[in-house]
Structures are given as C-alpha cells and as structure tokens.
mmCIF file of N, CA and C in Angstrom:
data_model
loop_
_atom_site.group_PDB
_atom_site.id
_atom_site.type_symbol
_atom_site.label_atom_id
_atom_site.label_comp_id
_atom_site.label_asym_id
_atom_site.label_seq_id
_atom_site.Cartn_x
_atom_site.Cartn_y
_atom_site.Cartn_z
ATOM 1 N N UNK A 282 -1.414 -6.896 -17.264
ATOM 2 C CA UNK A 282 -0.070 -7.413 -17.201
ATOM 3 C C UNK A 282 -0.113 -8.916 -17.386
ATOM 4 N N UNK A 283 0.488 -9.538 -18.233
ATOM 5 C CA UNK A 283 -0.016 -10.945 -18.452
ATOM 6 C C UNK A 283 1.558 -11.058 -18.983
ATOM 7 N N UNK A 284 2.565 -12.016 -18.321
ATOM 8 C CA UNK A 284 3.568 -12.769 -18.668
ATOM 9 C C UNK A 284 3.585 -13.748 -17.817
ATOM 10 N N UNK A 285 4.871 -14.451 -18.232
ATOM 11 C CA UNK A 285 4.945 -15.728 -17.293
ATOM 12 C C UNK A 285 5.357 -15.709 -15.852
ATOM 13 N N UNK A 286 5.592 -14.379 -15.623
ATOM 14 C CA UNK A 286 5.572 -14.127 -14.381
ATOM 15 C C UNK A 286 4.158 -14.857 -13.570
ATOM 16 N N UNK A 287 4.862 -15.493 -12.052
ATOM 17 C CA UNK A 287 3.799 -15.798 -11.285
ATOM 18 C C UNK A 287 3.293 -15.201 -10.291
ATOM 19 N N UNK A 288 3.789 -13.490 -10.259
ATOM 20 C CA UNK A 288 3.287 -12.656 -9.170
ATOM 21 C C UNK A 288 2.363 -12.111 -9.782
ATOM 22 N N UNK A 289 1.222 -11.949 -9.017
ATOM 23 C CA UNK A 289 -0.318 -11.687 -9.625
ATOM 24 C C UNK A 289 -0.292 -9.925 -8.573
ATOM 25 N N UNK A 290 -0.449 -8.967 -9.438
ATOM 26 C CA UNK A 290 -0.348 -7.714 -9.449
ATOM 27 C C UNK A 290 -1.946 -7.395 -9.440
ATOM 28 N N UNK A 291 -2.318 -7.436 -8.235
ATOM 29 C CA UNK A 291 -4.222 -6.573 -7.832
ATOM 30 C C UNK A 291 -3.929 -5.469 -8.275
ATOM 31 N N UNK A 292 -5.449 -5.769 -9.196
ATOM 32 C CA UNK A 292 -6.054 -4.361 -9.801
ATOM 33 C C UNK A 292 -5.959 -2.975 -8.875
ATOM 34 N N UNK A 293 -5.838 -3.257 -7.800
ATOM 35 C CA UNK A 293 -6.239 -1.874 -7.171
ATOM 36 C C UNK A 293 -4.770 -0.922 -7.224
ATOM 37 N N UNK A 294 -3.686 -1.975 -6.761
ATOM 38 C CA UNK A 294 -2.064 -1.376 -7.069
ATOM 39 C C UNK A 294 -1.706 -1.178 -8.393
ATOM 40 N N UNK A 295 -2.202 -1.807 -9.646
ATOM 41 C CA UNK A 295 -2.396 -1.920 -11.098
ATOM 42 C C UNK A 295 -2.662 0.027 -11.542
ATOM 43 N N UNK A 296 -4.030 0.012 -11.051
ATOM 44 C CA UNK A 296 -4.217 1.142 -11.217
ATOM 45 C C UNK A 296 -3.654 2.620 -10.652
ATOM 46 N N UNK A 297 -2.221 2.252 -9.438
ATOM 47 C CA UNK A 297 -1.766 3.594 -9.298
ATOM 48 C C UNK A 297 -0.830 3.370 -10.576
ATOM 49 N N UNK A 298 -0.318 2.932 -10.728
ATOM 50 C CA UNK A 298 0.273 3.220 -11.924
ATOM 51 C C UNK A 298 -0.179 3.067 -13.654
ATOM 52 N N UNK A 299 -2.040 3.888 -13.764
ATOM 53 C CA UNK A 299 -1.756 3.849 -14.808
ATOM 54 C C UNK A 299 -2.942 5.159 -15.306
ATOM 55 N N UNK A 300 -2.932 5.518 -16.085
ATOM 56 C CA UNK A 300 -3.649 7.251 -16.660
ATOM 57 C C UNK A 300 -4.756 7.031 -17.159
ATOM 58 N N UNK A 301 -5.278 8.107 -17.178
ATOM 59 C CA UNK A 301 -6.853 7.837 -17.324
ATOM 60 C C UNK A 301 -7.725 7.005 -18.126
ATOM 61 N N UNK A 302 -6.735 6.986 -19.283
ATOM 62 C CA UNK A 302 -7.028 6.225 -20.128
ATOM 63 C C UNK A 302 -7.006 4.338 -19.573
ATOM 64 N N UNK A 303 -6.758 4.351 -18.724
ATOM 65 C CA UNK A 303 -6.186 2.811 -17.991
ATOM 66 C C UNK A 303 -4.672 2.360 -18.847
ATOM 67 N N UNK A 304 -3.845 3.070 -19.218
ATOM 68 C CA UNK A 304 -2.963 2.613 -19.842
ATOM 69 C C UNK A 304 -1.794 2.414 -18.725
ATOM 70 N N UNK A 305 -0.368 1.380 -18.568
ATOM 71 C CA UNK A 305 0.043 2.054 -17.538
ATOM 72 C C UNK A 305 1.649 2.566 -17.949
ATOM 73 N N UNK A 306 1.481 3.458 -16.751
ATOM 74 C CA UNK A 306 2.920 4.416 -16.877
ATOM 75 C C UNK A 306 3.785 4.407 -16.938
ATOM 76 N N UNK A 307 4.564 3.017 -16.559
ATOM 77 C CA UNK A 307 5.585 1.939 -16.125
ATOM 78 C C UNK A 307 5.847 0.729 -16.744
ATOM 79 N N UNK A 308 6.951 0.385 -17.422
ATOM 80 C CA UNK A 308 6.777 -1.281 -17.819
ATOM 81 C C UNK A 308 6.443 -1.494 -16.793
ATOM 82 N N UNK A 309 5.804 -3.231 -17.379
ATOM 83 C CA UNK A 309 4.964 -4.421 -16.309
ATOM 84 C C UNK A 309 6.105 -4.741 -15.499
ATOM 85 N N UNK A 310 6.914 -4.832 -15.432
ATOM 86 C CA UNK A 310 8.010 -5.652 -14.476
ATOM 87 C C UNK A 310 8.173 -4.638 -13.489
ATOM 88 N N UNK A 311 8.850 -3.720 -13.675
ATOM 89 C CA UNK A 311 8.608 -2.500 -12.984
ATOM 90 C C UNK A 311 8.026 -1.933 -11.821
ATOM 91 N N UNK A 312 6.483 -2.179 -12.759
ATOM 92 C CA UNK A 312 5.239 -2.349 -11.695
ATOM 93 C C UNK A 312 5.000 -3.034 -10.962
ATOM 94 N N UNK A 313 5.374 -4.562 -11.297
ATOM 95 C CA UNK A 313 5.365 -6.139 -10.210
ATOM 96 C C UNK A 313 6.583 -5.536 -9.060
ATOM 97 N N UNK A 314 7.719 -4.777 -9.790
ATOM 98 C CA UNK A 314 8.982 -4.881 -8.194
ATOM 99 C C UNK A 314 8.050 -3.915 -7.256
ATOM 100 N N UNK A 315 7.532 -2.487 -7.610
ATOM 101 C CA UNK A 315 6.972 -1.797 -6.782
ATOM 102 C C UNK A 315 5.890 -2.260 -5.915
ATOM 103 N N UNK A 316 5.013 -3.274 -6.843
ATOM 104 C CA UNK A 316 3.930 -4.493 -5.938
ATOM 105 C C UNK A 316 5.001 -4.894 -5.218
ATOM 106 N N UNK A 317 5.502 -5.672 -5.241
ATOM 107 C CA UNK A 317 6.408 -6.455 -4.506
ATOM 108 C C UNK A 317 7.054 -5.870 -3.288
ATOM 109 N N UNK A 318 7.552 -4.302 -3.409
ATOM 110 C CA UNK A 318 8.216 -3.774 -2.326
ATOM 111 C C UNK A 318 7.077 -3.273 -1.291
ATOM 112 N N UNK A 319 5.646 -3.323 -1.947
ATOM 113 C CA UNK A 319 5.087 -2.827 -1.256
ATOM 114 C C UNK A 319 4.038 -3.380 -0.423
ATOM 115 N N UNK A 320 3.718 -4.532 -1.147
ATOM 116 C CA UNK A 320 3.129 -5.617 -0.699
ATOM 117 C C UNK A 320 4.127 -6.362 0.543
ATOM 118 N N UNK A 321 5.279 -6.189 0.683
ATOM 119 C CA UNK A 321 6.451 -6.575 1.696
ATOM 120 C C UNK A 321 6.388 -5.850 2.476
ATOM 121 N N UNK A 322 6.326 -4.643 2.592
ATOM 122 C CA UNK A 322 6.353 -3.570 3.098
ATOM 123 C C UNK A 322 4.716 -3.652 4.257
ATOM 124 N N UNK A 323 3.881 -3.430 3.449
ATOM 125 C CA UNK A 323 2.491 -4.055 4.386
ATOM 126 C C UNK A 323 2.539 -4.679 5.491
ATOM 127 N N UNK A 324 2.850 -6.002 4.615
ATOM 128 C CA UNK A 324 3.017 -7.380 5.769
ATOM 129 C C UNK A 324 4.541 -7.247 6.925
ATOM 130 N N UNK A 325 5.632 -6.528 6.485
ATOM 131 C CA UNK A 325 6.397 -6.304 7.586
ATOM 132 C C UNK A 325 6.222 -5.154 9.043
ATOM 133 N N UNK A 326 4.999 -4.274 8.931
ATOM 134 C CA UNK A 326 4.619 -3.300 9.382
ATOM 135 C C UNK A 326 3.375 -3.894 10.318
ATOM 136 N N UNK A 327 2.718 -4.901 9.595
ATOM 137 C CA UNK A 327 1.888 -5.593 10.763
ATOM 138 C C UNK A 327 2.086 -5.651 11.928
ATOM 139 N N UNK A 328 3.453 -6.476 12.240
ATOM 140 C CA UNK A 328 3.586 -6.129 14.040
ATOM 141 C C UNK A 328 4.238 -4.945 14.317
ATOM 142 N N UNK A 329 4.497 -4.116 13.988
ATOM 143 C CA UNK A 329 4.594 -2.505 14.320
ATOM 144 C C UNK A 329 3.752 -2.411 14.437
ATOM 145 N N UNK A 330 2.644 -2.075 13.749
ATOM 146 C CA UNK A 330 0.786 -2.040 14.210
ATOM 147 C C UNK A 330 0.661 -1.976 15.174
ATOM 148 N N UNK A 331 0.921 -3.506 15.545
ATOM 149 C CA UNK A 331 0.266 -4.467 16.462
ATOM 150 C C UNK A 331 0.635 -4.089 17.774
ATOM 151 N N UNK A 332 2.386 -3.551 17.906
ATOM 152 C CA UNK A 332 2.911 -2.947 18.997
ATOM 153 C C UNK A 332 2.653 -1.662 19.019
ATOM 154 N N UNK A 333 2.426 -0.639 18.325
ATOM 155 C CA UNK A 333 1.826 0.998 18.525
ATOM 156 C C UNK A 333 0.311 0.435 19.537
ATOM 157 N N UNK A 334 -0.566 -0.256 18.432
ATOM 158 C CA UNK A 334 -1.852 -0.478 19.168
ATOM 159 C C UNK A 334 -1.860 -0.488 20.564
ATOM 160 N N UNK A 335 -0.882 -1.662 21.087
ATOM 161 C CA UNK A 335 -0.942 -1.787 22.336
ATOM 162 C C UNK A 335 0.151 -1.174 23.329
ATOM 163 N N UNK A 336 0.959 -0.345 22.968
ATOM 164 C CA UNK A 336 1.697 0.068 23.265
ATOM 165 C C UNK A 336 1.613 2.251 23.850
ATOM 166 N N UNK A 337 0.924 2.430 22.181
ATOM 167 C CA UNK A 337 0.600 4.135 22.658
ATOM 168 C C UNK A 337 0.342 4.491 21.839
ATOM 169 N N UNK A 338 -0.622 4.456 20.868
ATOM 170 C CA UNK A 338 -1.269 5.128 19.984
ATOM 171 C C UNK A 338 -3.053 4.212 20.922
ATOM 172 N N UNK A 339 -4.248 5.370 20.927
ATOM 173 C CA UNK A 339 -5.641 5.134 21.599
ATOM 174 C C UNK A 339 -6.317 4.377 21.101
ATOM 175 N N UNK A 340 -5.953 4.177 19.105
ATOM 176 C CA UNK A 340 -7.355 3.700 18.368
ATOM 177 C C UNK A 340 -6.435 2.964 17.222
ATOM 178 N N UNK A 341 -7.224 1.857 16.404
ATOM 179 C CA UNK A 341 -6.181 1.517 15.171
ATOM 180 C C UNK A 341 -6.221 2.880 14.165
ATOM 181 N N UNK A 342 -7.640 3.486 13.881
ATOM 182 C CA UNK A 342 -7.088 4.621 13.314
ATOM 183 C C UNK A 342 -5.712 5.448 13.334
ATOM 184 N N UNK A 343 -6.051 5.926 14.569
ATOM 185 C CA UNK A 343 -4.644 6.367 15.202
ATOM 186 C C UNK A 343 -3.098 5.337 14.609
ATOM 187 N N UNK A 344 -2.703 4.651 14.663
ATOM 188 C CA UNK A 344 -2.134 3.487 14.262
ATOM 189 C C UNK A 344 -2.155 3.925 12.899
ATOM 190 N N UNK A 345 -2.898 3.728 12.167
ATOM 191 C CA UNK A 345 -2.850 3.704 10.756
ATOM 192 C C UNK A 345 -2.485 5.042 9.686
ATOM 193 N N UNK A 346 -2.844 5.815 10.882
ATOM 194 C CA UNK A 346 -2.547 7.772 10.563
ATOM 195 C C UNK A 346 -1.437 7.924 10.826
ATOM 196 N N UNK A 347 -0.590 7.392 11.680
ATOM 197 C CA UNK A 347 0.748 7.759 11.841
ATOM 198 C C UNK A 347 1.699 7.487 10.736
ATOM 199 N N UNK A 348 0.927 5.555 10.192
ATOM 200 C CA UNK A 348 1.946 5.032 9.803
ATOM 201 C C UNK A 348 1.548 5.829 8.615
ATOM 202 N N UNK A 349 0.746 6.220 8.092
ATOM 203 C CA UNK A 349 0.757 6.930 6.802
ATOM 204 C C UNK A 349 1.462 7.997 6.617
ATOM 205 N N UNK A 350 1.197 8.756 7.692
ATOM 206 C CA UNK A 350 1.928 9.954 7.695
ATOM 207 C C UNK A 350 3.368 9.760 7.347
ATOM 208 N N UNK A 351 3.864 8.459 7.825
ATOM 209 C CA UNK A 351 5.553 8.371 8.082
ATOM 210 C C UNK A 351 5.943 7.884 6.388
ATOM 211 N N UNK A 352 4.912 6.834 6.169
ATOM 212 C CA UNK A 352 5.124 6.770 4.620
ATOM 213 C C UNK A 352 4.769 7.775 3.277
ATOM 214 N N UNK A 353 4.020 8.635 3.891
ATOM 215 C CA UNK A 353 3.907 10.121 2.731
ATOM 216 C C UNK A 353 5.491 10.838 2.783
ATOM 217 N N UNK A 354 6.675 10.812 3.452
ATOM 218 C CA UNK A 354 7.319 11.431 3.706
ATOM 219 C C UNK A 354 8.343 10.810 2.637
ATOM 220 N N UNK A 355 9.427 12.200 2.520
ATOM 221 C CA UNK A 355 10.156 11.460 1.189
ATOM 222 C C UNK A 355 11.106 10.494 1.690
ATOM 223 N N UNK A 356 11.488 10.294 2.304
ATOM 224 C CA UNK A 356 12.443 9.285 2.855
ATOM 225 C C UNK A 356 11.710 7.945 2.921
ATOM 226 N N UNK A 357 10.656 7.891 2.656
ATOM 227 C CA UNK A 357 10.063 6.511 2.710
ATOM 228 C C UNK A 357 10.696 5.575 1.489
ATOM 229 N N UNK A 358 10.856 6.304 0.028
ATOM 230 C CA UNK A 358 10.615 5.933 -0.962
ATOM 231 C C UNK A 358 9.348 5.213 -1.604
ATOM 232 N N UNK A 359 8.858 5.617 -0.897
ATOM 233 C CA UNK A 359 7.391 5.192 -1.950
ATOM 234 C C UNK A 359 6.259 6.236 -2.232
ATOM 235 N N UNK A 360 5.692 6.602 -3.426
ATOM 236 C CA UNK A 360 5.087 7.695 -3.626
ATOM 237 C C UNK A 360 4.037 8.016 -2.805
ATOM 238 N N UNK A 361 3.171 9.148 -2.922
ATOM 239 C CA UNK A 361 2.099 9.165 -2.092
ATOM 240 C C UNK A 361 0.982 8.306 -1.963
ATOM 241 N N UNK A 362 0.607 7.373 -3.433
ATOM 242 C CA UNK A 362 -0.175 7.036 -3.997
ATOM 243 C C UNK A 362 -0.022 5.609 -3.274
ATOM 244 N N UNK A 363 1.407 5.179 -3.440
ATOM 245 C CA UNK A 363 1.798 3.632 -2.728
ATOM 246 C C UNK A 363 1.719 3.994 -0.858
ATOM 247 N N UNK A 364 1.959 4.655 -0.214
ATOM 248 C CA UNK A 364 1.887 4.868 0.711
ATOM 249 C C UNK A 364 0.323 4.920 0.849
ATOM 250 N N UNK A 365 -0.816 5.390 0.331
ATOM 251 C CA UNK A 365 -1.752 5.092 1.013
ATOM 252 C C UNK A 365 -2.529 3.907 0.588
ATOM 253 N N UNK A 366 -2.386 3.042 -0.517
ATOM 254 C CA UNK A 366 -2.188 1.865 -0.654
ATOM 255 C C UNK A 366 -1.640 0.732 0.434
ATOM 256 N N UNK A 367 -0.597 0.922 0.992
ATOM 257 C CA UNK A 367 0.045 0.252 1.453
ATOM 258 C C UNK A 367 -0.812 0.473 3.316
ATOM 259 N N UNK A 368 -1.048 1.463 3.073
ATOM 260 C CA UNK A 368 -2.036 1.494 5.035
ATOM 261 C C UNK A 368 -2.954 1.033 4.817
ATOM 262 N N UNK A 369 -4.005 0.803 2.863
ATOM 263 C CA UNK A 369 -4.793 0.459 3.420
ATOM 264 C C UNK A 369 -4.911 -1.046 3.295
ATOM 265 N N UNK A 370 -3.838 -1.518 2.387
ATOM 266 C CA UNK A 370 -3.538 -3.053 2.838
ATOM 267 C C UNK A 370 -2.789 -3.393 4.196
ATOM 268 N N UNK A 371 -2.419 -2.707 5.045
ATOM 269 C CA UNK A 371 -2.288 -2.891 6.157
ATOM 270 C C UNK A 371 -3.046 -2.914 7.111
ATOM 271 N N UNK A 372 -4.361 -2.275 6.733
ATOM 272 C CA UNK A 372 -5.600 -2.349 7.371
ATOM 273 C C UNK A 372 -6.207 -3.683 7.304
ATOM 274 N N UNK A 373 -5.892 -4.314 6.034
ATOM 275 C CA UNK A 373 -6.828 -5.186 5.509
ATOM 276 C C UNK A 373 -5.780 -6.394 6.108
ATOM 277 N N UNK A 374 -4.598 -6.459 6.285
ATOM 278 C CA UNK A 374 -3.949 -7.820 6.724
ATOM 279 C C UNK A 374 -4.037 -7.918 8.140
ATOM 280 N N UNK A 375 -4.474 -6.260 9.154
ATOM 281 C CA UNK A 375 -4.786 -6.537 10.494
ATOM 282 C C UNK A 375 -6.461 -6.817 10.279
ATOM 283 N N UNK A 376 -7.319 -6.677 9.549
ATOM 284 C CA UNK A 376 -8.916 -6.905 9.761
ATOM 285 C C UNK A 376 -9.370 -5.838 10.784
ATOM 286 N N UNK A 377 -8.788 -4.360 10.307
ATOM 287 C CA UNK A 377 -8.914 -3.146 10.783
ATOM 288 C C UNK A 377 -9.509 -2.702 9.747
ATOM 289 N N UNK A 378 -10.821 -1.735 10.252
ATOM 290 C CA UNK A 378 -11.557 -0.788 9.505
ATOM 291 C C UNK A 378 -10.329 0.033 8.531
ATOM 292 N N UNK A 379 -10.551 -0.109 7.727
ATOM 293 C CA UNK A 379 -9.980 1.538 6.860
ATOM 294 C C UNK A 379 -9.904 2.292 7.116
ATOM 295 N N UNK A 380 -9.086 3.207 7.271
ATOM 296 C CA UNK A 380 -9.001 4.567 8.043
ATOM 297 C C UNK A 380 -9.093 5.914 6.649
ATOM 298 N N UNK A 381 -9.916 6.954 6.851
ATOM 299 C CA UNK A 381 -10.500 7.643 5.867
ATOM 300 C C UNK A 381 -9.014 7.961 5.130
ATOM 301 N N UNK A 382 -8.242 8.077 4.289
ATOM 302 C CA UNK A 382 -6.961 8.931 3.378
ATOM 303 C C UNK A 382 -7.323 9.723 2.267
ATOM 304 N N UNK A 383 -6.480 10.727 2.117
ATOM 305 C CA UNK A 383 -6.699 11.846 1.428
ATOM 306 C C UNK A 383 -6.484 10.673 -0.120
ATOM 307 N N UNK A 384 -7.070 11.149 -1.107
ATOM 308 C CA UNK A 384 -6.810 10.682 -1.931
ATOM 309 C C UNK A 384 -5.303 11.364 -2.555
ATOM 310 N N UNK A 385 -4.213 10.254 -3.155
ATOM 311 C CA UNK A 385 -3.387 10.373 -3.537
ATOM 312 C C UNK A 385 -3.606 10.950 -5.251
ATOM 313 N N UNK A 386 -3.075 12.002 -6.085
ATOM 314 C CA UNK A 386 -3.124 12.226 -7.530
ATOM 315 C C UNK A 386 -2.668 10.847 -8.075
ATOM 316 N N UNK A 387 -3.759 11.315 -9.324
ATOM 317 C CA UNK A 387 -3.486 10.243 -10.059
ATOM 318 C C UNK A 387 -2.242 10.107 -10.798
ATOM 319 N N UNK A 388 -1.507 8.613 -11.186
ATOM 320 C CA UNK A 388 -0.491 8.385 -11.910
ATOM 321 C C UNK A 388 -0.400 9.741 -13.402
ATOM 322 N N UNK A 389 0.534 10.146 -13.651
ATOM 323 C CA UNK A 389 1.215 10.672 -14.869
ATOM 324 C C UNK A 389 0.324 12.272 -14.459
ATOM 325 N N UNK A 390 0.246 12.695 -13.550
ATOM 326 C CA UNK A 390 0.116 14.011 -13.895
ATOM 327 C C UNK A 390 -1.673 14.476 -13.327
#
C-alpha cells in the first residue's frame, strides 16, 4: 500500500486482507479504515483489560479469551480474522504473553 497517506498499515493486518497469492482483497483505503478501527479498538480495550485483570477474570489469558470470544461474535463488526488480530495486539500494548487463538480463515475464501 504506498500513497500519500501517512497511516502506516503493519504487515501482519496487511495480510488479513489479502489471498494467497499476497494480492489484497480490498482497496488500500479501505484496508487503512479497517486498520484504523481496529488498531482504535485495541488501544481502547486496554483498560477493560486492565479492569477484568484485576477485577474477575484469574489470569491475563483468561482476559484475553473472553475478550476474543466477545469480538468473534457478529455484533462486534469485525471479522474473525480482525478480532483475533486485535487480542493479539492487545496483548502486545498490555506486554501480555499471547494467548494461543484458533487460527482465523484466510481472506477471500
């Protein structure tokens, strides 16, 4: 994705949206709003984390399984693929181990 856009779209979110071939599935802009909602989405869920942790969930695993669970669901709006993306950059903005996730199918089928 290369325009004059100045939101820099990581390879790792790059690649849910694109087919085996590495092509992707989505115009680029497209793809930057879904970075964008989801990369927001991450960082607003941090102190939810932070309050389950200490609040009533035993382990950050625990913590991180729920919140996935709640974002696999269709009411989240975000696919399966961004939902486990998004726990495991939520892992990574608390400096929490990764918690194991089913792998999501790949983009287009």
């Amino acid at each position: 994705m290369h325009d004059d856009n100045q939101i820099h779209v990581p390879p790792s979110f790059t690649a849910l949206h694109s087919d085996a071939r590495q092509r992707l599935t989505a115009p680029a802009a497209e793809i930057r709003e879904r970075y964008e909602l989801c990369e927001d989405l991450a960082n607003h869920l941090v102190e939810q984390a932070q309050t389950l942790y200490h609040v009533q969930a035993p382990s950050e695993t625990e913590v991180l399984s729920r919140i996935h669970a709640g974002l696999c669901t269709a009411a989240s709006g975000v696919s399966p693929a961004e939902a486990r993306w998004i726990t495991l950059r939520l892992a990574e903005l608390l400096y929490w181990r990764a918690p194991e996730l089913p792998e999501a199918p790949p983009a287009g089928g």
